[in-house]
Coordinates of C-alpha atoms and ligand atoms in Angstrom, one line a residue:
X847 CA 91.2 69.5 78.1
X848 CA 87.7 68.6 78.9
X849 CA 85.0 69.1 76.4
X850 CA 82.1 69.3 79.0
X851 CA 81.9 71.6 81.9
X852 CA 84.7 71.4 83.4
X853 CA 85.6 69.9 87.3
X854 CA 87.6 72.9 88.9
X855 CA 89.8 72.0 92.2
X856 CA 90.5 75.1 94.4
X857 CA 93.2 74.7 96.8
X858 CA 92.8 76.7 100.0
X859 CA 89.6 77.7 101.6
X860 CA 90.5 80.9 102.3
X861 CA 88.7 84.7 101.0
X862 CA 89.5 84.4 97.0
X863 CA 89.1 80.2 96.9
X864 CA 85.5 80.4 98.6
X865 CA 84.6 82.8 97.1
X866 CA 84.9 81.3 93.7
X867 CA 83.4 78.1 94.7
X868 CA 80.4 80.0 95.5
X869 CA 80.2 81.3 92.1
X870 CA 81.0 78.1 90.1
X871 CA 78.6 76.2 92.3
X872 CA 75.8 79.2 91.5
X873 CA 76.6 78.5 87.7
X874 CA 76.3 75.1 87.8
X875 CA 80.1 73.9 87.1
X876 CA 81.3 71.3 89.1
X877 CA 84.2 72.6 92.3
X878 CA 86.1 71.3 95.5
X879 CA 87.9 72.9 97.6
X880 CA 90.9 71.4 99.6
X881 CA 92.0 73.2 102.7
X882 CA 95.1 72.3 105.0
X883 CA 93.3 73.2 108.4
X884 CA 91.7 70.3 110.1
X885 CA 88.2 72.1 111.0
X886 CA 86.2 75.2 109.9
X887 CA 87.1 77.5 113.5
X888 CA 91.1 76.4 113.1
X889 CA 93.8 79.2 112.5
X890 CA 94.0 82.7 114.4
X891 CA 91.7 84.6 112.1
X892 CA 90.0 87.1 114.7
X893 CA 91.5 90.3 112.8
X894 CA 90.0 93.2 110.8
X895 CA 89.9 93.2 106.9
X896 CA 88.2 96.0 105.3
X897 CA 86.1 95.3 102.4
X898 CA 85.7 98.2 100.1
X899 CA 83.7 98.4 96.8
X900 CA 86.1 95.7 94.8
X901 CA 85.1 93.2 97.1
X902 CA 81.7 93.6 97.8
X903 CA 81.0 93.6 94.2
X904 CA 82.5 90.7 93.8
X905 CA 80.9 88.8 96.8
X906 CA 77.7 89.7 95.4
X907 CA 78.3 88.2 92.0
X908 CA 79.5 85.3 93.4
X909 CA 77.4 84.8 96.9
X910 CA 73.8 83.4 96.5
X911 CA 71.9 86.8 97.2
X912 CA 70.7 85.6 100.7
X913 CA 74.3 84.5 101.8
X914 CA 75.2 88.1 101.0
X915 CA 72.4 89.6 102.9
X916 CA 74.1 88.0 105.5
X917 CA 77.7 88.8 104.6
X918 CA 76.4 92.3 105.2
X919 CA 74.8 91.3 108.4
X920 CA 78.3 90.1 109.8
X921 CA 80.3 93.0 109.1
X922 CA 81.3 95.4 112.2
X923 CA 79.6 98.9 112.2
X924 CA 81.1 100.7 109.2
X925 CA 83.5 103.3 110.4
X926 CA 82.8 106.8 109.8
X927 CA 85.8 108.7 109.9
X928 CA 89.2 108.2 108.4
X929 CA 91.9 109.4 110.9
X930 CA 95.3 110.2 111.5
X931 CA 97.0 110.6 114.7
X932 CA 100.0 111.1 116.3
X933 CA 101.2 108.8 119.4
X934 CA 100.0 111.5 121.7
X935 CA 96.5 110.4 120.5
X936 CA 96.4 114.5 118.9
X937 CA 94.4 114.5 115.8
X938 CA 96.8 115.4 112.5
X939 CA 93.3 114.7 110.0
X940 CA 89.9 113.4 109.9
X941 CA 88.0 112.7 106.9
X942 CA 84.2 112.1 106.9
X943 CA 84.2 108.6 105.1
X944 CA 80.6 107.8 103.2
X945 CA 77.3 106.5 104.8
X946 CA 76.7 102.2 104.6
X947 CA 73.9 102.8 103.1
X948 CA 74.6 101.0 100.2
X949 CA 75.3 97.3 99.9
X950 CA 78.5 98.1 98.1
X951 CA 79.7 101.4 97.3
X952 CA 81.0 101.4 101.1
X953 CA 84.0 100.3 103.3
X954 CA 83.0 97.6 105.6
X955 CA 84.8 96.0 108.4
X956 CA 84.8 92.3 108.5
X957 CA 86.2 90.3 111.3
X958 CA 88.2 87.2 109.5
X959 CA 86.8 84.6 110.9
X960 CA 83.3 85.8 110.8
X961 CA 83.9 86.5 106.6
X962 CA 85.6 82.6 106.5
X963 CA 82.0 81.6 108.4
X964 CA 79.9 83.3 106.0
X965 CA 82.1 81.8 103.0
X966 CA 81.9 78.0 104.4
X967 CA 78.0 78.5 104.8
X968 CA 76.5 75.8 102.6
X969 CA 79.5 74.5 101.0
X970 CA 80.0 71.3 103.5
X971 CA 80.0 69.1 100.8
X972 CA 82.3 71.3 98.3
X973 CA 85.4 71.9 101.2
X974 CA 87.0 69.3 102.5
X975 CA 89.0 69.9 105.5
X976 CA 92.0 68.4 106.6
X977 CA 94.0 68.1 102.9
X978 CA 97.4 69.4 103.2
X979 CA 98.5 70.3 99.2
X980 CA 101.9 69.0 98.7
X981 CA 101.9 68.6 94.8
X982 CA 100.2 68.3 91.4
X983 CA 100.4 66.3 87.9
X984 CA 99.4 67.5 84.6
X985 CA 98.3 64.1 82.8
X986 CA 98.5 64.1 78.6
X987 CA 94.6 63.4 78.7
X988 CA 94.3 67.4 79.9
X989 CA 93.4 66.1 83.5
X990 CA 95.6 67.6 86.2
X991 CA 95.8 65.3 89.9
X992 CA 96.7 67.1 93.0
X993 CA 98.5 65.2 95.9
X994 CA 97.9 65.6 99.3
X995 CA 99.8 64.7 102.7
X996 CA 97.5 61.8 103.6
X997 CA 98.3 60.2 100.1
X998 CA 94.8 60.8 98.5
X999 CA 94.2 62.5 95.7
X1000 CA 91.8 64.4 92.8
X1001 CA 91.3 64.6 89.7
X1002 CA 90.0 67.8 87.7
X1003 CA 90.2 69.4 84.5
X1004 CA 91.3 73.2 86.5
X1005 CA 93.5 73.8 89.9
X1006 CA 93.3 76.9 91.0
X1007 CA 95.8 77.6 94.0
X1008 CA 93.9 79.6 96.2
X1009 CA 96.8 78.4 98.6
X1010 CA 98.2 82.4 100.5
X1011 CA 101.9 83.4 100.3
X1012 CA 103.2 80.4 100.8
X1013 CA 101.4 78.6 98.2
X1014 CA 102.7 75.9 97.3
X1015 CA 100.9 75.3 93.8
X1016 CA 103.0 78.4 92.7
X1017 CA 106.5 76.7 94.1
X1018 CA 105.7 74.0 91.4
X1019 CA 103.9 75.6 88.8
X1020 CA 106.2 79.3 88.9
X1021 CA 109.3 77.9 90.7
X1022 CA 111.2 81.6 89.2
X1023 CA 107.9 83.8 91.1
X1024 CA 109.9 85.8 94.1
X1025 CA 108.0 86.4 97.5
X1026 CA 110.1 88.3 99.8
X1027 CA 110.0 89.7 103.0
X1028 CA 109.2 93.4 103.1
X1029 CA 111.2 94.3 106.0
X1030 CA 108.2 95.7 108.3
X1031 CA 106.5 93.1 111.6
X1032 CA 103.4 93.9 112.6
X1033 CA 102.3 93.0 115.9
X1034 CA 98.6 92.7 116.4
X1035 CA 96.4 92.6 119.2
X1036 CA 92.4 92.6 120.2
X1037 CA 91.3 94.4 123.2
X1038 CA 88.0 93.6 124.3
X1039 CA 85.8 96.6 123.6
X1040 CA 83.9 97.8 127.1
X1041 CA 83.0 100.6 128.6
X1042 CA 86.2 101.3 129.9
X1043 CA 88.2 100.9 126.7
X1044 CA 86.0 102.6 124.8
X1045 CA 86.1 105.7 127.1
X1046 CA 89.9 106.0 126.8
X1047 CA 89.4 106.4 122.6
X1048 CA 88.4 110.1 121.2
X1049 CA 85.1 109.8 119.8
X1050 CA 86.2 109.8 115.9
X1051 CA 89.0 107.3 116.9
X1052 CA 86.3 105.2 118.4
X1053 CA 84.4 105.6 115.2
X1054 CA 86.6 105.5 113.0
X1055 CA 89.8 103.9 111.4
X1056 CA 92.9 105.4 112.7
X1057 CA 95.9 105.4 111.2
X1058 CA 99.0 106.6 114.1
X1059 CA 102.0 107.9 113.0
X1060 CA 104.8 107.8 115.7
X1061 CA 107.8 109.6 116.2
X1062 CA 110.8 107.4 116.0
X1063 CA 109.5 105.3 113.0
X1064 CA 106.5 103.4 114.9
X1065 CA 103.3 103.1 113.1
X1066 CA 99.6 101.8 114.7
X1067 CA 96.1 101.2 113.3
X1068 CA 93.2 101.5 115.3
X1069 CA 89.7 99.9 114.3
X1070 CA 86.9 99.6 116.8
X1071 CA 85.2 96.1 115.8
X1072 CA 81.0 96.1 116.8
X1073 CA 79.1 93.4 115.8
X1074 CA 75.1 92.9 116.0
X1075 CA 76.0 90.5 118.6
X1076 CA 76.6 90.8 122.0
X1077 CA 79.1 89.1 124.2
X1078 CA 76.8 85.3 124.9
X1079 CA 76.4 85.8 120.9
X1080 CA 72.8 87.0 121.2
X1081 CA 71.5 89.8 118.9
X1082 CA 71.3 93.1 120.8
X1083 CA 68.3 94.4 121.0
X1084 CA 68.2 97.6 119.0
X1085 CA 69.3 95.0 115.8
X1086 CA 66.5 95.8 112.7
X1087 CA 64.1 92.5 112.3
X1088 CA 65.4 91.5 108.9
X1089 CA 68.7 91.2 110.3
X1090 CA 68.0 89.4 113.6
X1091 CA 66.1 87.0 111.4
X1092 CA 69.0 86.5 108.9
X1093 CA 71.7 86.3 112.3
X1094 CA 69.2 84.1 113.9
X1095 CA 68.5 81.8 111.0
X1096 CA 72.6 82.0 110.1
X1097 CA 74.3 78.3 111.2
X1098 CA 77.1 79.9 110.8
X1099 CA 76.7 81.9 113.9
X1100 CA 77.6 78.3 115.7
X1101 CA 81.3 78.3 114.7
X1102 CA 82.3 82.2 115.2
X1103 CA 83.2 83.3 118.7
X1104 CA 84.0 86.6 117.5
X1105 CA 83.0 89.4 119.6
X1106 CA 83.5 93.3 119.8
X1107 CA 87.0 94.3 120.1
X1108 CA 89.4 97.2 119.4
X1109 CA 91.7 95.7 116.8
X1110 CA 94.9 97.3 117.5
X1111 CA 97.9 96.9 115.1
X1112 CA 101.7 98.2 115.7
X1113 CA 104.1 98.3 113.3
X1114 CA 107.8 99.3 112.0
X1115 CA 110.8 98.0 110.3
X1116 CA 112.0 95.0 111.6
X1117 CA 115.2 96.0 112.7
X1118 CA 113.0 97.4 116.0
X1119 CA 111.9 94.5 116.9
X1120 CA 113.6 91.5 119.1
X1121 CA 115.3 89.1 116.8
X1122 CA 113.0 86.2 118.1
X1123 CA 110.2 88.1 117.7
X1124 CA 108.1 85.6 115.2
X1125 CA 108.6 82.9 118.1
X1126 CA 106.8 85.6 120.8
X1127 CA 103.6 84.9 121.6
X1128 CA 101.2 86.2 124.5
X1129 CA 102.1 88.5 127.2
X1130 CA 105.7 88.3 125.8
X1131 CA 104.6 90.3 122.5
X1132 CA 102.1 92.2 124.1
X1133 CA 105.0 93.7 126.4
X1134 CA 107.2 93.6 123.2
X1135 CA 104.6 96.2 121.7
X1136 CA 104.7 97.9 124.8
X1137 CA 108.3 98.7 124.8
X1138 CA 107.7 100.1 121.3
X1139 CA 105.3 102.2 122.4
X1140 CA 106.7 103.7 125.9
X1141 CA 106.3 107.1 124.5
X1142 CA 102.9 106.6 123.4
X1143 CA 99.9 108.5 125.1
X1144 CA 98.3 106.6 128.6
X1145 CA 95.1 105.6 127.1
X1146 CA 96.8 103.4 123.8
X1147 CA 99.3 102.0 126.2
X1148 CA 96.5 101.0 128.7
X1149 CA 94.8 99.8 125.4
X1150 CA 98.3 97.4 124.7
X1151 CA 97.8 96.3 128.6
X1152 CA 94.2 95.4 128.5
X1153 CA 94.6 93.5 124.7
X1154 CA 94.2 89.7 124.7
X1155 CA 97.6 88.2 125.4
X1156 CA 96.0 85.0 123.2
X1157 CA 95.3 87.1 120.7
X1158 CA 98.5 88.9 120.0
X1159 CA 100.3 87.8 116.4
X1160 CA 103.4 88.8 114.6
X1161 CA 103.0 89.6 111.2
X1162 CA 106.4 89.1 109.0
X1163 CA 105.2 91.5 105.5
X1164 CA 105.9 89.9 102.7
X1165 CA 105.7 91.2 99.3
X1166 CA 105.8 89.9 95.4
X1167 CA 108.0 90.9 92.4
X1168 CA 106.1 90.6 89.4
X1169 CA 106.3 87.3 87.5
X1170 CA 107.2 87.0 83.4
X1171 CA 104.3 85.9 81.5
X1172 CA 103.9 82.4 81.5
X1173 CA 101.9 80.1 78.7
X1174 CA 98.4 79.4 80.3
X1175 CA 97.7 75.5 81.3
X1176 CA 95.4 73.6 83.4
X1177 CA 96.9 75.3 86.5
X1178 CA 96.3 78.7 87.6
X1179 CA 96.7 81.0 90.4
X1180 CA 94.4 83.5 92.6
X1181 CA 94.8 86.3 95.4
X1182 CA 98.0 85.9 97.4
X1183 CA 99.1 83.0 95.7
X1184 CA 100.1 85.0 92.7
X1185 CA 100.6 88.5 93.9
X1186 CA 101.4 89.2 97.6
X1187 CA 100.6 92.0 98.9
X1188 CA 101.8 94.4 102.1
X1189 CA 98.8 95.9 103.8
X1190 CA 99.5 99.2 102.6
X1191 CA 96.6 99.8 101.0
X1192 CA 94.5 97.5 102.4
X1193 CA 93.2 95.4 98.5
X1194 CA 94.9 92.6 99.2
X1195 CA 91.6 90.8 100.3
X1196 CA 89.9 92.6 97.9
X1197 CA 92.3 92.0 95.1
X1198 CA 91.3 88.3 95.7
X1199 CA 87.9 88.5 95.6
X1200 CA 87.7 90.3 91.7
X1201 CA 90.0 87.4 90.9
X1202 CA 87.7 85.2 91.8
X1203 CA 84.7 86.9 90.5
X1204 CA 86.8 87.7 87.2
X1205 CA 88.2 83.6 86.7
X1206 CA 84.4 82.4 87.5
X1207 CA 82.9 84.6 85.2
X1208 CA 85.4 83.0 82.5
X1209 CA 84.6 80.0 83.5
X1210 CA 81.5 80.6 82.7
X1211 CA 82.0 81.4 79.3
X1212 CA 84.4 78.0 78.9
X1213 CA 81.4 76.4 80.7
X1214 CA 79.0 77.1 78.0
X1215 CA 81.0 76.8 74.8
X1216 CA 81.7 80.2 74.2
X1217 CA 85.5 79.2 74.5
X1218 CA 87.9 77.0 75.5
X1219 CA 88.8 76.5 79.2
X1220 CA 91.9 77.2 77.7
X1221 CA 91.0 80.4 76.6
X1222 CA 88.9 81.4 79.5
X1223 CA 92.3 81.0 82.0
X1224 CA 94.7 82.9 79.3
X1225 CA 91.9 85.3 79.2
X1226 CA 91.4 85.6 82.9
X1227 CA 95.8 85.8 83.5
X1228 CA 95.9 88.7 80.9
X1229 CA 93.7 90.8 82.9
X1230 CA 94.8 89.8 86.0
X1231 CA 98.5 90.1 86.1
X1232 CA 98.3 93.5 85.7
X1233 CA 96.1 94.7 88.2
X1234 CA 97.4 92.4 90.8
X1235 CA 100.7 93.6 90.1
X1236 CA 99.9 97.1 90.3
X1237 CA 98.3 97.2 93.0
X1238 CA 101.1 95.0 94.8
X1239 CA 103.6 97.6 93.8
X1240 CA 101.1 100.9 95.3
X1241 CA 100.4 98.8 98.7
X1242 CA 104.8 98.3 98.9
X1243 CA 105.0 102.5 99.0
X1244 CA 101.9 103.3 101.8
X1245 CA 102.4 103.9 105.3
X1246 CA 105.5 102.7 105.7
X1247 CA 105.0 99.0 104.9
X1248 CA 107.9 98.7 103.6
X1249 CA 111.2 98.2 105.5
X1250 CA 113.2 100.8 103.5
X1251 CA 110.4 103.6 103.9
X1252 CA 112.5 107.1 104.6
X1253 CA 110.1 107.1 107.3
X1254 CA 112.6 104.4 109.5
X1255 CA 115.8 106.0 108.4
X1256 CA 117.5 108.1 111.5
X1257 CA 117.3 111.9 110.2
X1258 CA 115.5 112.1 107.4
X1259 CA 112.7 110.0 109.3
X1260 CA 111.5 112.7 111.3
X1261 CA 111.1 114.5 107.9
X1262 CA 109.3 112.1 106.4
X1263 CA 106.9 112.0 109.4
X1264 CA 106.4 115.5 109.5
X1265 CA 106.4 115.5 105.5
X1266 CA 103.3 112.8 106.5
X1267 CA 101.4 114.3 108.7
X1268 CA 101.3 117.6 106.9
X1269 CA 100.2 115.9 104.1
X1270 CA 97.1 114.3 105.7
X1271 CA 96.9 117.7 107.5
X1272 CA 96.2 120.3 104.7
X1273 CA 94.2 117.7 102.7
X1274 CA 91.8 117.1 105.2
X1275 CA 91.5 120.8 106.0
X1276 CA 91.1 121.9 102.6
X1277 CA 87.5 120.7 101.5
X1278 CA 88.1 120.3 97.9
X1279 CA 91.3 118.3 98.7
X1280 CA 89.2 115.8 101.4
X1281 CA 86.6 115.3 98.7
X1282 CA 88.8 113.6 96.4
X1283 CA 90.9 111.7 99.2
X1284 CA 87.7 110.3 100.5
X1285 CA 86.6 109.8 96.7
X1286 CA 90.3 108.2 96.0
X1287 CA 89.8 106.1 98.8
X1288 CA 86.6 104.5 97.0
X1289 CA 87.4 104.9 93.6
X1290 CA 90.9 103.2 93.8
X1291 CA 88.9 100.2 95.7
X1292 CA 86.5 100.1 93.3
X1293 CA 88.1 100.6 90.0
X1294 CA 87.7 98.2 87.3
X1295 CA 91.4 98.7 85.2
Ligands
FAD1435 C1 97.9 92.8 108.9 C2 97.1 92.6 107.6 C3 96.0 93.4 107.4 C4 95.3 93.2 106.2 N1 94.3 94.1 105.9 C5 93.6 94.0 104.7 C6 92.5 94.8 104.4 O1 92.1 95.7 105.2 N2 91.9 94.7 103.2 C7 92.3 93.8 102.3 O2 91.7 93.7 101.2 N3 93.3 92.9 102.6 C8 94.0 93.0 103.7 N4 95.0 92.1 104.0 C9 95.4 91.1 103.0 C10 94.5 89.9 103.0 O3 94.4 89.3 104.3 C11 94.9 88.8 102.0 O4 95.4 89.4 100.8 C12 93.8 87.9 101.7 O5 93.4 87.2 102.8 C13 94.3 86.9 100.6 O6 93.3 85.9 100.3 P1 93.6 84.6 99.6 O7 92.3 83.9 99.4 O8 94.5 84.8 98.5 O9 94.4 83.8 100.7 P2 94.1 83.3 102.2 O10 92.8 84.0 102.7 O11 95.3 83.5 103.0 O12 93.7 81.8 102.1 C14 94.7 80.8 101.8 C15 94.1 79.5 102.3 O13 94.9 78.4 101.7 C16 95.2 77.5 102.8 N5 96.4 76.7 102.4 C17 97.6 77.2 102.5 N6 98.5 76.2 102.1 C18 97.8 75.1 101.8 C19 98.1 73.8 101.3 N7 99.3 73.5 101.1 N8 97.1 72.9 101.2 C20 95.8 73.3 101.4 N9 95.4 74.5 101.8 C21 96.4 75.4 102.0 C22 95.3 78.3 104.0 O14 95.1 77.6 105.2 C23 94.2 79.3 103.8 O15 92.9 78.9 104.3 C24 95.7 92.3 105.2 C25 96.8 91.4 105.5 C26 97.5 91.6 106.7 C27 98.7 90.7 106.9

């Protein structure tokens, strides 16, 4: 184990592994980051992920304060409303979500690849590109080596595998962790957001985030993506001063061709979908979605028509069982790598980002004296496990992410959907009942268990 500060290797460059370089490299400990993709704009990262409270605070612990100015430049008009809607486009429940107004205590809507352009700004010489992780050694001097595809390698006294679902740090280090497939696809799409299609959205759907409940067991999300830039990438002109200036100034602006979009999302168990559904791609799954949806009100199916056929993915869910506690060593784990999450509740992001605030900030500690690095990871694991694991076992039972929801099974389905909507229904029409939804939504974001 080192006795100086220590050299920490992050594998993957994704939300939880930048984000934790940014806060090593703020305190002054020594971090690279190896990432599989060959160049900073690689990998189909164009969709929505809502930042709520969790994350923000822990970008702004870890972000150099300008770089977080302009994190919160980049993010897409915050929605306003909360909805839920059938597939006739009728309104079930709307709930008034809070102003932006402040830096944190808000939802925000990020676009992927804008949030990985933000995260790469000023760490060219901390990520390099183009490492493909295949294993690691734990030497007897308390040095750990990682391996990569090309046959290089590096040394450190900390990896941390930032690596996603599939990580491959975990298949060595936790070879007994289970990842498994939740039994839900999503198929996702981006519709350019005109005139046109924003006319065929009601105005709190185009405002808002909105969640559709279909008969027959087929779910949707709707999120209206608009950005302070226009289609050639120039800032529009109603854009305040100090955020042209940051945008302007921002060389991260270069890499990100992401513009505003209607991000529309379709999901359901996956015994709906084609068999060789994960090999569709283009107008194949587009029209895939669209035979899902043949029920489905005009304007969302003219939305399907219009989406990007490039930008149509399907999402196989996958979801974590909690691991048995494990000694703490020179290896540990962050975000997705350790606990996998279904998009039910939408933290899985956000999960990531406190661990990476919570590991720097031990780190820190080990970093100047206050305890061993040893300590500071056992310290970091104890906390973590818990929460990750919670909140990986809340996002398995919301909004049907999970193959075996009632809501796919053929009678009691219909039930369930009703059961649903009602739900959402009273609650929002009730005002005590909205306050604390709209409060729950925040507080669960935010809270520090
Ligand atoms: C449809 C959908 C919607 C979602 N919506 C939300 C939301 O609204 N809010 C939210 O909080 N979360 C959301 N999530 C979850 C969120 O996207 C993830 O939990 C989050 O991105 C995890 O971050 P991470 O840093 O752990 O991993 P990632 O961001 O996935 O980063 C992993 C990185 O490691 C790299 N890598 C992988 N293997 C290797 C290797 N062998 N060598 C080197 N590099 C490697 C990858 O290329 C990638 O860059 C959603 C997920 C889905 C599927």
């Amino acid at each position: 184990m080192a006795s100086g500060p220590p050299h920490v290797l992050i594998i993957g460059a994704g939300t939880g592994g930048l984000c934790l370089a940014h806060g090593l490299r703020r305190a002054g400990i020594s971090v690279a980051v190896y990432e599989r993709y060959r160049t900073r704009g690689e990998g189909l990262l164009g969709y929505r992920v809502g930042i709520g409270p969790t994350g923000s605070k822990a970008l702004r612990e870890c972000l150099p304060p300008e770089l977080f100015d302009v994190y919160l430049a980049t993010c897409a008009r915050s929605p306003r409303y909360f909805n839920v809607i059938t597939q006739r486009l009728r309104r079930t429940a709307s709930f008034t979500l809070r102003p932006d107004t402040d830096p944190v205590e808000t939802e925000r809507s990020v676009a992927r690849m804008t949030l990985r352009q933000v995260l790469l700004t000023g760490m060219e010489d901390v990520v390099h590109f183009d490492k493909t992780f295949t294993r690691y050694e734990q030497r007897d001097d308390g040095t750990v080596t990682a391996h990569f595809a090309d046959g290089s390698t590096a040394t450190g006294d900390l990896l941390v595998a930032a690596d996603g679902t599939h990580s491959a740090v975990r298949r060595q280090y936790l070879p007994h962790a289970v990842v498994r497939d939740a039994g839900t696809i999503n198929i996702a799409t981006r519709v350019p957001l005109t005139a046109h299609t924003r006319q065929l959205l009601p105005e709190r759907v185009e405002k808002g985030i909105s969640l559709i409940f279909g008969a027959g067991g087929i779910m949707g999300v709707l999120h209206v993506m608009e950005f302070k830039w226009d289609r050639d990438g120039e800032i529009k002109p109603d854009v305040g001063d100090d955020d042209a200036t940051l945008l302007r100034n921002w060389p991260g602006r270069r890499h990100d061709n992401t513009r505003d979009n209607i991000n529309f999302i379709i999901w359901s168990t996956a015994r709906r979908f084609p068999p060789d559904v994960m090999q569709r791609r283009g107008e194949d799954l587009v029209q895939t979605a669209r035979n899902l949806t043949r029920h489905w009100h005009p304007n969302l199916r003219e939305l399907l028509a219009r989406s990007d056929p490039g930008s149509a993915l399907p999402i196989r869910v996958a979801t974590s069982e909690p691991v048995p506690a494990w000694k703490s060593s020179t290896v540990t784990l962050l975000g997705d790598a350790i606990h996998t999450m279904t998009p039910g509740r939408g933290v899985g992001a956000n999960t990531a980002l406190r661990d990476a605030a919570l590991l720097c900030r031990q780190l820190r500690q080990a970093a100047a004296g206050d305890k061993t690095l040893l300590q500071a990871v056992a310290d970091y694991e104890a906390a973590m496990v818990p929460y990750g694991f919670a909140r990986v076992a809340d996002s398995l039972n919301r909004s049907g992410t999970s193959g075996d929801d009632r809501m796919y099974k053929p009678v009691v389905g219909r039930l369930a959907l009703l059961g649903a909507r009602g739900y959402f229904g009273v609650t929002s029409r009730v005002p005590r009942l909205a306050r604390k939804f709209v409060n729950d939504f925040y507080t669960y974001r935010g809270e520090e268990d």
